Short mmCIF file of C-alpha atoms and ligand atoms in Angstrom, two decimals:
data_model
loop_
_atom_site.label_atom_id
_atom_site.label_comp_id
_atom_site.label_asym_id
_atom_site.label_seq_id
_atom_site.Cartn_x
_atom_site.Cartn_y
_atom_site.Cartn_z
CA UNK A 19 144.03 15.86 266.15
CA UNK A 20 143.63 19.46 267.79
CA UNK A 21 140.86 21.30 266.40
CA UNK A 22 142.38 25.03 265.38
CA UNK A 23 141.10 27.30 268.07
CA UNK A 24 138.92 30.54 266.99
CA UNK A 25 138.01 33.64 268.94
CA UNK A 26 134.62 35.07 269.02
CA UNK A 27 134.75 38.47 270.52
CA UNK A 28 130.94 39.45 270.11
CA UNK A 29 127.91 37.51 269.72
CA UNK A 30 127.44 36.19 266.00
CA UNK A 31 124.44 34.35 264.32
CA UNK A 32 123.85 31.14 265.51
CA UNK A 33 124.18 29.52 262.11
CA UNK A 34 127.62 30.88 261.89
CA UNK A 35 128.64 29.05 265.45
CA UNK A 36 126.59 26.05 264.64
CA UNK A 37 128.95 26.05 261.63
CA UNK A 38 131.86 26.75 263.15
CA UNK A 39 131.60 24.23 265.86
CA UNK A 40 132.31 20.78 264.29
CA UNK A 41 135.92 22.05 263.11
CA UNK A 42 136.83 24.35 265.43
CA UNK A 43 137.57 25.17 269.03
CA UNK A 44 135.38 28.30 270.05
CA UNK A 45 136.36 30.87 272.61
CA UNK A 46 133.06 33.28 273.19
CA UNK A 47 135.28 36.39 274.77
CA UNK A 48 131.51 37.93 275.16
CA UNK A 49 130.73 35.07 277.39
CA UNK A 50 133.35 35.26 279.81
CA UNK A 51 133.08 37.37 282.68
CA UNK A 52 136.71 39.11 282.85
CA UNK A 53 137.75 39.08 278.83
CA UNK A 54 141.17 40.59 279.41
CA UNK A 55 141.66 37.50 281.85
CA UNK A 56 139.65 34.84 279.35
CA UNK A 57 141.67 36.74 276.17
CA UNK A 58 145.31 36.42 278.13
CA UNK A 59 144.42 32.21 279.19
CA UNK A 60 143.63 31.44 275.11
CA UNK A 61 145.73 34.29 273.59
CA UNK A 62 148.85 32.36 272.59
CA UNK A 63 146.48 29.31 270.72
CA UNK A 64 144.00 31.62 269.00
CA UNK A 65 144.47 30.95 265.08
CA UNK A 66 141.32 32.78 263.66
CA UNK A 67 138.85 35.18 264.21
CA UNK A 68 135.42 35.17 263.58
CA UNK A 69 133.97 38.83 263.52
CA UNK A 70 130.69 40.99 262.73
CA UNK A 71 130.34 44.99 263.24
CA UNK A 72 133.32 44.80 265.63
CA UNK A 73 136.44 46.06 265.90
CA UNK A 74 139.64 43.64 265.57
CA UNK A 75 142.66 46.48 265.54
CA UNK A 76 146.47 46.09 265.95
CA UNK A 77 146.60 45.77 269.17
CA UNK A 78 144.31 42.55 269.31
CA UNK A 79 145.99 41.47 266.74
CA UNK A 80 149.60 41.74 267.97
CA UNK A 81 148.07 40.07 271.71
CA UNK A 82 147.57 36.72 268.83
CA UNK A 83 151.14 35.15 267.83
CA UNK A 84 149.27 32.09 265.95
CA UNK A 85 146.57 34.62 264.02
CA UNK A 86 145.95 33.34 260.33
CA UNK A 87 142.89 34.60 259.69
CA UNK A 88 140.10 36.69 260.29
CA UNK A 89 137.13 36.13 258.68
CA UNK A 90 134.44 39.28 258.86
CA UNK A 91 130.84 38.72 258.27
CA UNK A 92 129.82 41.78 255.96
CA UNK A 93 131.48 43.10 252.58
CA UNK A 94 132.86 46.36 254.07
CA UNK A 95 135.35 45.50 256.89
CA UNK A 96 135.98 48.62 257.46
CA UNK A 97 135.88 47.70 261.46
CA UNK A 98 139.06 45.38 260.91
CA UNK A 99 143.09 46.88 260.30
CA UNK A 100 143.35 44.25 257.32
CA UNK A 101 146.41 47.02 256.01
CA UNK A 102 148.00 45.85 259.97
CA UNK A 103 146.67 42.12 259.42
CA UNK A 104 148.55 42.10 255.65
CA UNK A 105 151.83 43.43 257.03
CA UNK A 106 151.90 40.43 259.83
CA UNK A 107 150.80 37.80 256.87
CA UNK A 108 147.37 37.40 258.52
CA UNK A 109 144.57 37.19 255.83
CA UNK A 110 141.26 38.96 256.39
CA UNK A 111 138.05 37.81 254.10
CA UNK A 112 134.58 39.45 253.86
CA UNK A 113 131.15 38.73 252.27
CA UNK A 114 130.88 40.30 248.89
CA UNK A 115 128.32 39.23 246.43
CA UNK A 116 125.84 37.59 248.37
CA UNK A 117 123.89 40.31 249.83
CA UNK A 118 124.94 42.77 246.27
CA UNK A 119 121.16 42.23 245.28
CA UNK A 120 119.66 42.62 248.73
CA UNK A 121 121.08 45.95 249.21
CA UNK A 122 120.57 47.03 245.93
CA UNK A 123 117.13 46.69 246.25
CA UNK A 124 117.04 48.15 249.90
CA UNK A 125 118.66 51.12 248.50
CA UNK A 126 116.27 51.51 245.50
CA UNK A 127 113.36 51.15 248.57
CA UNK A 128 115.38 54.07 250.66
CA UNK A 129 115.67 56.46 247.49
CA UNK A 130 111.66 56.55 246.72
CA UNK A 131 110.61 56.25 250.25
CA UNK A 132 112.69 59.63 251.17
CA UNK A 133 111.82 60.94 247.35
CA UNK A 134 108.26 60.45 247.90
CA UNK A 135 107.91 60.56 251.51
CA UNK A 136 106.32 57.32 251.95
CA UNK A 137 107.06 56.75 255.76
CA UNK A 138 105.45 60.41 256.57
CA UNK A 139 102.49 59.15 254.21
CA UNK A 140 102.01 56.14 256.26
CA UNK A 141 102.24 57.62 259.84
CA UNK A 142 99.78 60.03 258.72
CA UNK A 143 97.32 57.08 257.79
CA UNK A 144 97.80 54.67 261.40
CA UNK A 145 97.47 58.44 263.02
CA UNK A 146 94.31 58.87 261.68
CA UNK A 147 94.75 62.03 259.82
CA UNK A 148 93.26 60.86 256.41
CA UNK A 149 89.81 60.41 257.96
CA UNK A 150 90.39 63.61 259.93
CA UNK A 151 92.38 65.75 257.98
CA UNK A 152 91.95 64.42 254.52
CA UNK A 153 94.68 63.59 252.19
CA UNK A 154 97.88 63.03 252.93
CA UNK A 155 100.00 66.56 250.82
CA UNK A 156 101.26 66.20 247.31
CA UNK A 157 105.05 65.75 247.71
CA UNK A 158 107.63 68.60 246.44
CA UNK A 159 109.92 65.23 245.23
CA UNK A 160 109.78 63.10 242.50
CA UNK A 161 111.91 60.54 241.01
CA UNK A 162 110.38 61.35 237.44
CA UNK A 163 113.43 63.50 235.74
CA UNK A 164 115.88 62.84 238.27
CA UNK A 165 119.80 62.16 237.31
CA UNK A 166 121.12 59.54 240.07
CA UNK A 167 124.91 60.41 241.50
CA UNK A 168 126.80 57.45 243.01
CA UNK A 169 129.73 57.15 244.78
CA UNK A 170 131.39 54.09 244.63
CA UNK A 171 130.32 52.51 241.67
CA UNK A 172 131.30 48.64 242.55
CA UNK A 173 129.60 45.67 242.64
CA UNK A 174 126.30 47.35 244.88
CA UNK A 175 126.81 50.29 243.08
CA UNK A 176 126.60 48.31 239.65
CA UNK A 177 123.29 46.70 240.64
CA UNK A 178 121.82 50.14 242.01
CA UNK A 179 122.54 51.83 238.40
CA UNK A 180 120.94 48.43 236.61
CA UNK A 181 117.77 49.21 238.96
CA UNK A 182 117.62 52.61 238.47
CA UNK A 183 118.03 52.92 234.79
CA UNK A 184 114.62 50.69 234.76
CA UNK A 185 113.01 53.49 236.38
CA UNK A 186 114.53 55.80 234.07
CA UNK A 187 117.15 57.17 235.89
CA UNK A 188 120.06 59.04 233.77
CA UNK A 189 123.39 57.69 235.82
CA UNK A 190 126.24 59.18 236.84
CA UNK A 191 129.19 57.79 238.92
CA UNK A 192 132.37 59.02 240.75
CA UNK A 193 135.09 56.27 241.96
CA UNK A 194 138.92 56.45 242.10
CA UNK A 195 139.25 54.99 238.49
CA UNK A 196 136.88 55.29 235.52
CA UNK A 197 135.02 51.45 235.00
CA UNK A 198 135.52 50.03 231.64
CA UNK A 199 132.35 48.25 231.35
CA UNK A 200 129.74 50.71 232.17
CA UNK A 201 127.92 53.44 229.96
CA UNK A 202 127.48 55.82 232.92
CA UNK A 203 129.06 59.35 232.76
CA UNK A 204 132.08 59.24 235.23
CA UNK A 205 133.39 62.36 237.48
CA UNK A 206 137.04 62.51 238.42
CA UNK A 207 135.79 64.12 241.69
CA UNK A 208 132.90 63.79 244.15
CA UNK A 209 131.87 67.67 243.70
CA UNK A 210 131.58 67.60 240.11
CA UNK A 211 129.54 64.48 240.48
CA UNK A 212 127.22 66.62 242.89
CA UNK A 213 127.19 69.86 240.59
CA UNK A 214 125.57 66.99 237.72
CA UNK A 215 123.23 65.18 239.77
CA UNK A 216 120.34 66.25 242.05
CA UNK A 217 120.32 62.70 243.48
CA UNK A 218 123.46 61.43 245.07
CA UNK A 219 123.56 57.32 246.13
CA UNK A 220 126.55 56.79 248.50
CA UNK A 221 128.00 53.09 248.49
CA UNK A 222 131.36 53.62 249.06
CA UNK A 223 133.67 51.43 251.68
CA UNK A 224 134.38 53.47 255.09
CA UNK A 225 137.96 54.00 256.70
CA UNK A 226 140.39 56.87 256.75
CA UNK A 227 139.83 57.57 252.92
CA UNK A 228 136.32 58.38 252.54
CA UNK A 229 135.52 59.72 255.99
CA UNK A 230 133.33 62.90 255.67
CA UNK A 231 133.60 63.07 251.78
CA UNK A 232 130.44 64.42 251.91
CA UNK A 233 130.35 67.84 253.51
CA UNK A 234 129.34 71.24 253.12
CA UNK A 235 130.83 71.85 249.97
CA UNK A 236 129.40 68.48 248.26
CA UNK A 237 126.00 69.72 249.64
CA UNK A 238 125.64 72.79 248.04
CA UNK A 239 126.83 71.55 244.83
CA UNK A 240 123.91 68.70 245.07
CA UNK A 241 121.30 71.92 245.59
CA UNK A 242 117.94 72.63 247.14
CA UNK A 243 116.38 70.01 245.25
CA UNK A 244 119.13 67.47 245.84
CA UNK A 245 118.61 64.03 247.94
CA UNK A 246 121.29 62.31 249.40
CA UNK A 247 120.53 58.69 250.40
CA UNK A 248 123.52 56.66 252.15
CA UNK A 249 123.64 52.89 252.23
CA UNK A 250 127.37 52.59 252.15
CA UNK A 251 128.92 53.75 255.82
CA UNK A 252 127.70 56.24 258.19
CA UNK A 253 131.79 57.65 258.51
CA UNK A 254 130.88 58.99 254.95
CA UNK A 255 128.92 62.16 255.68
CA UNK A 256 129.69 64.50 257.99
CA UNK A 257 126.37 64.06 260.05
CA UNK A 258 126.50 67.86 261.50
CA UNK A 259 126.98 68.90 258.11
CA UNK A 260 124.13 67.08 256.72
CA UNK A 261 121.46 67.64 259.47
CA UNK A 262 122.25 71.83 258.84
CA UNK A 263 121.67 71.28 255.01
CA UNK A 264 118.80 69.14 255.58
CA UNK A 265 117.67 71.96 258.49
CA UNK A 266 118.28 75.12 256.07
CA UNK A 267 117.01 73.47 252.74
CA UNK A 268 120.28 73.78 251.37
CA UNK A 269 119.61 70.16 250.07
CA UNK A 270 115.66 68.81 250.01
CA UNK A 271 116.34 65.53 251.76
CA UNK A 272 118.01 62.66 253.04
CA UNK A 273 117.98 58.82 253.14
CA UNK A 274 120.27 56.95 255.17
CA UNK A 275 120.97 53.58 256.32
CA UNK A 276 124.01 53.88 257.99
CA UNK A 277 125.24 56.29 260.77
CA UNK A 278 128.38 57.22 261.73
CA UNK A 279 128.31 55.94 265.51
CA UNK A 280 125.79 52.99 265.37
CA UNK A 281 123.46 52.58 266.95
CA UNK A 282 123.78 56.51 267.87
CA UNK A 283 121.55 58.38 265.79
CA UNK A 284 122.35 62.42 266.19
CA UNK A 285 119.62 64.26 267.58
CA UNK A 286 119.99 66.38 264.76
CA UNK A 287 119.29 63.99 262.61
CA UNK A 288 115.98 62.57 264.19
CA UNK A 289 114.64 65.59 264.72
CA UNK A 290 114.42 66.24 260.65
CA UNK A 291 111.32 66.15 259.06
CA UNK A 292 113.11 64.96 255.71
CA UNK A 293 115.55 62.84 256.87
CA UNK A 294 114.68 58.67 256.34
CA UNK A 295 116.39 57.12 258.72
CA UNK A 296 116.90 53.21 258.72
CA UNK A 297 118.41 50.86 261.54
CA UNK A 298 121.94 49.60 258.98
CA UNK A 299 119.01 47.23 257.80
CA UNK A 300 120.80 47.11 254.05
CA UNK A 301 121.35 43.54 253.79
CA UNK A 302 119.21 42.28 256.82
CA UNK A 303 117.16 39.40 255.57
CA UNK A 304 117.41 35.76 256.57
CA UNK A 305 117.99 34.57 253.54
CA UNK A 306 120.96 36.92 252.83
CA UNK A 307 122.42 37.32 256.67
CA UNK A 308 122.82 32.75 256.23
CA UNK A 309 124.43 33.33 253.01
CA UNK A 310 126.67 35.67 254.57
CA UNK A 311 127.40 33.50 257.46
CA UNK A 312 127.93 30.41 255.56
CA UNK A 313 130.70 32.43 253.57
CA UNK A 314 132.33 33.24 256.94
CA UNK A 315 131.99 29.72 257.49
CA UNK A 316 133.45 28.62 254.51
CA UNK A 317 136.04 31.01 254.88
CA UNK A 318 137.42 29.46 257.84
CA UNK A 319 136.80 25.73 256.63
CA UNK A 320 138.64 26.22 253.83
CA UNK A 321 141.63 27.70 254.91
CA UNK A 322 142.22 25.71 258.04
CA UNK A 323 141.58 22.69 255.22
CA UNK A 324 143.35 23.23 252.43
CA UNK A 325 144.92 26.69 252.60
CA UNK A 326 142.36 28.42 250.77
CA UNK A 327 139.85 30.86 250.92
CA UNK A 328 136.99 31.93 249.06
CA UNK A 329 136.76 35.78 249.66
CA UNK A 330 140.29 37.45 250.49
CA UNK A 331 140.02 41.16 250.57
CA UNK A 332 142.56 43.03 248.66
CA UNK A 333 144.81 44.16 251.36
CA UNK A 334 145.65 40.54 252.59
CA UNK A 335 146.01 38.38 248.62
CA UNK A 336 145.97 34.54 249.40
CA UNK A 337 148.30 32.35 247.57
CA UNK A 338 146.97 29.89 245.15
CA UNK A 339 147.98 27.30 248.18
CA UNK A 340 149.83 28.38 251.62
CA UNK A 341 152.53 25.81 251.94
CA UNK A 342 152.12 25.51 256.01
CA UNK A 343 148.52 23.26 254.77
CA UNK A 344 150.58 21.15 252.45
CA UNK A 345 148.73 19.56 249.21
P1 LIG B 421 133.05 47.19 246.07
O1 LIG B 421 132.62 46.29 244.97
O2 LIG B 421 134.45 47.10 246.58
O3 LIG B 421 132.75 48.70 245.61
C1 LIG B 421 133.25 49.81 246.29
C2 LIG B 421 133.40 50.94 245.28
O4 LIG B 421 133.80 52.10 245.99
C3 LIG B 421 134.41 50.65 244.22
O5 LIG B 421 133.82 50.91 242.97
C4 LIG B 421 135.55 51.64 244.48
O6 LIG B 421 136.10 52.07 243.24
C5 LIG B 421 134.82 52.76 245.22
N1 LIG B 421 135.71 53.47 246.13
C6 LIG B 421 136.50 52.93 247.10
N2 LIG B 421 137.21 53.88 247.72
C7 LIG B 421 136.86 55.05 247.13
C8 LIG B 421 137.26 56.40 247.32
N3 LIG B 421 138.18 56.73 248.24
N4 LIG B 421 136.71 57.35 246.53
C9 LIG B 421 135.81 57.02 245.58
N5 LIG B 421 135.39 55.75 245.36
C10 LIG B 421 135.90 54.79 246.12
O7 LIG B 421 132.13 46.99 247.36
P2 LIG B 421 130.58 46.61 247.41
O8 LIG B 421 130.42 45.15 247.58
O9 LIG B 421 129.85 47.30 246.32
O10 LIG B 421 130.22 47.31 248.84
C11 LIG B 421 130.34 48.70 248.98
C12 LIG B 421 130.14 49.14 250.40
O11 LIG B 421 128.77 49.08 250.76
C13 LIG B 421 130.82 48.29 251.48
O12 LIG B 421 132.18 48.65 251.65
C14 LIG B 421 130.01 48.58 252.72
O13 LIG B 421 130.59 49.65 253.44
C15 LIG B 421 128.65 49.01 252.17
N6 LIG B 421 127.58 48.06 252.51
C16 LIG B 421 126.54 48.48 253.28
C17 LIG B 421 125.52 47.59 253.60
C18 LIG B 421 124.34 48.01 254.42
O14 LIG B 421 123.71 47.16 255.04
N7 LIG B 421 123.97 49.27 254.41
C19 LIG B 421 125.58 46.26 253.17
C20 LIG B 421 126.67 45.88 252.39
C21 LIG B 421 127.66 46.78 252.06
P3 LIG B 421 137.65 52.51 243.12
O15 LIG B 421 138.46 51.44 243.76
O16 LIG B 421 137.89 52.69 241.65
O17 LIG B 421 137.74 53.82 243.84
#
């Protein structure tokens, strides 16, 4: 019997195609020297996609006739038209809950190294300056008193608040709808969760709906002692925005993970003496990045097997059992 035929338009972990490759044909399009020409010879076979950081938009998706499924490797897929893919009956699945603790804690890490200017403490050390110049200053920020803001209280957000209520945190959350099973306050909007908070966490997903939420007006309601730190998506914040805040102390800092045109990093923003800025490095362990992979893996397995998948997102529901894989 055929093997189902997948396309791999950029390079993936190697775990992912070692997984892949017993069940499936693979088509690398990265490989091939002409893609157009490699994408055209396969196009009308190609029943899945396998996908990380990249885009897959309508128009690869209406060159696929056969497409079932894509299967993205991260939570936030973001990078993939899964409202497109769920009007053509293609279902789209991501990563959640395998990497929530991972980036929880990496966004914990983020908060007190910006709050406390940890990586400015530690160049001055390998540069010599605590023999020379003696200690490193006493920093204007602390996390002791703080109120934490986030946006996009979900299942990363959820295991940010658990965190930083151990370090005494008072939270605060703003999402489209209240959460039932939390005790945090809850803000109808974003600026009235940035008028209560000095510290705002963003995890929200990217795409048309949250891009540049955070703006002027959200910056000056956070204040001059507010920190913003980002581990959600870069298409968030307005980056010009935030590097003239950051410039003209209308907020006291900034830690972010993501960026709106990675790996771009604006100018701006490097130049900053309190800006943190990390390389998307959220969920970037071994450990986490197989679990991930193995769920893209699964993913694929499962539905090619049995009709089924483990993660669906909620733009493309799967049915208990698609009838095309019989029992
Ligand atoms: P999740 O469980 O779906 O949580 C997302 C939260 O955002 C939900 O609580 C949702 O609540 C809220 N939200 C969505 N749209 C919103 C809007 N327009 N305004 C206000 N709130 C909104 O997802 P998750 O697993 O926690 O992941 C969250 C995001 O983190 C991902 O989408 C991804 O972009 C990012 N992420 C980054 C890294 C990294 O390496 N830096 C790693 C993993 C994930 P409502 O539906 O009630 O609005």
């Amino acid at each position: 019997m055929s093997r189902p035929d997948i396309l791999v338009p950029a390079p993936m972990r190697e775990m992912i195609l070692d997984g892949l490759a017993p069940h499936f044909t693979l088509h690398r399009l990265y490989e091939a020297e002409d893609r157009d020409a490699m994408l055209a010879a396969v196009a009308d076979r190609i029943r899945g996609i396998a996908i990380s950081f990249r885009p897959v938009d309508k128009a690869l998706v209406d060159r696929l006739p056969k497409l079932e499924i894509v299967a993205n490797f991260g939570v936030g897929y973001d990078n993939v038209d899964a409202a497109y893919c769920g009007t053509k009956g293609v279902i789209v699945t991501n990563t959640p809950d395998v990497l929530t603790d991972e980036v929880a804690d990496t966004a914990i890490a983020l908060m007190i190294m910006t709050v406390r200017e940890l990586p400015a403490a530690e160049r001055w050390l390998r540069e010599g300056r605590w023999k020379s110049q003696g200690p490193f200053p006493l920093t204007r920020g602390t996390l002791r008193g703080r109120t934490l803001g986030i946006l996009g209280l979900g299942r990363i957000g959820k295991a940010i608040a658990t965190r930083a209520e151990a370090f005494g945190m008072a939270i605060h959350y703003h999402n489209r709808s209240r959460q039932a099973d939390v005790p945090y306050t809850y803000h109808p909007s974003l600026v009235s969760l940035a008028e209560a908070v000095d510290t705002l966490m963003l995890v929200a997903p990217g795409g048309e709906e949250t891009r540049h939420m955070v703006g002027e007006r959200v910056l000056e309601a956070l204040g001059p002692e507010g920190v913003l730190i980002n581990i959600g998506r870069g298409s968030v914040v307005n980056e010009a925005a935030l590097a003239a805040a950051l410039r003209q102390g209308t907020i006291l800092a900034a830690g972010l993970d993501v960026f709106e045109n990675e790996p771009q990093v604006p100018q701006a923003l490097l130049d900053l003496p309190n800006a943190v800025l990390l390389p998307h490095v959220g969920s970037a362990s071994v450990a986490t990045r197989n679990a991930m992979g193995q769920l893209v893996v699964d993913n694929l397995v499962g539905w090619f097997r049995d009709g089924r998948v483990l993660t669906p997102v909620a733009e493309t529901p799967v049915p208990a059992m698609s009838p095309r894989h019989g029992a």
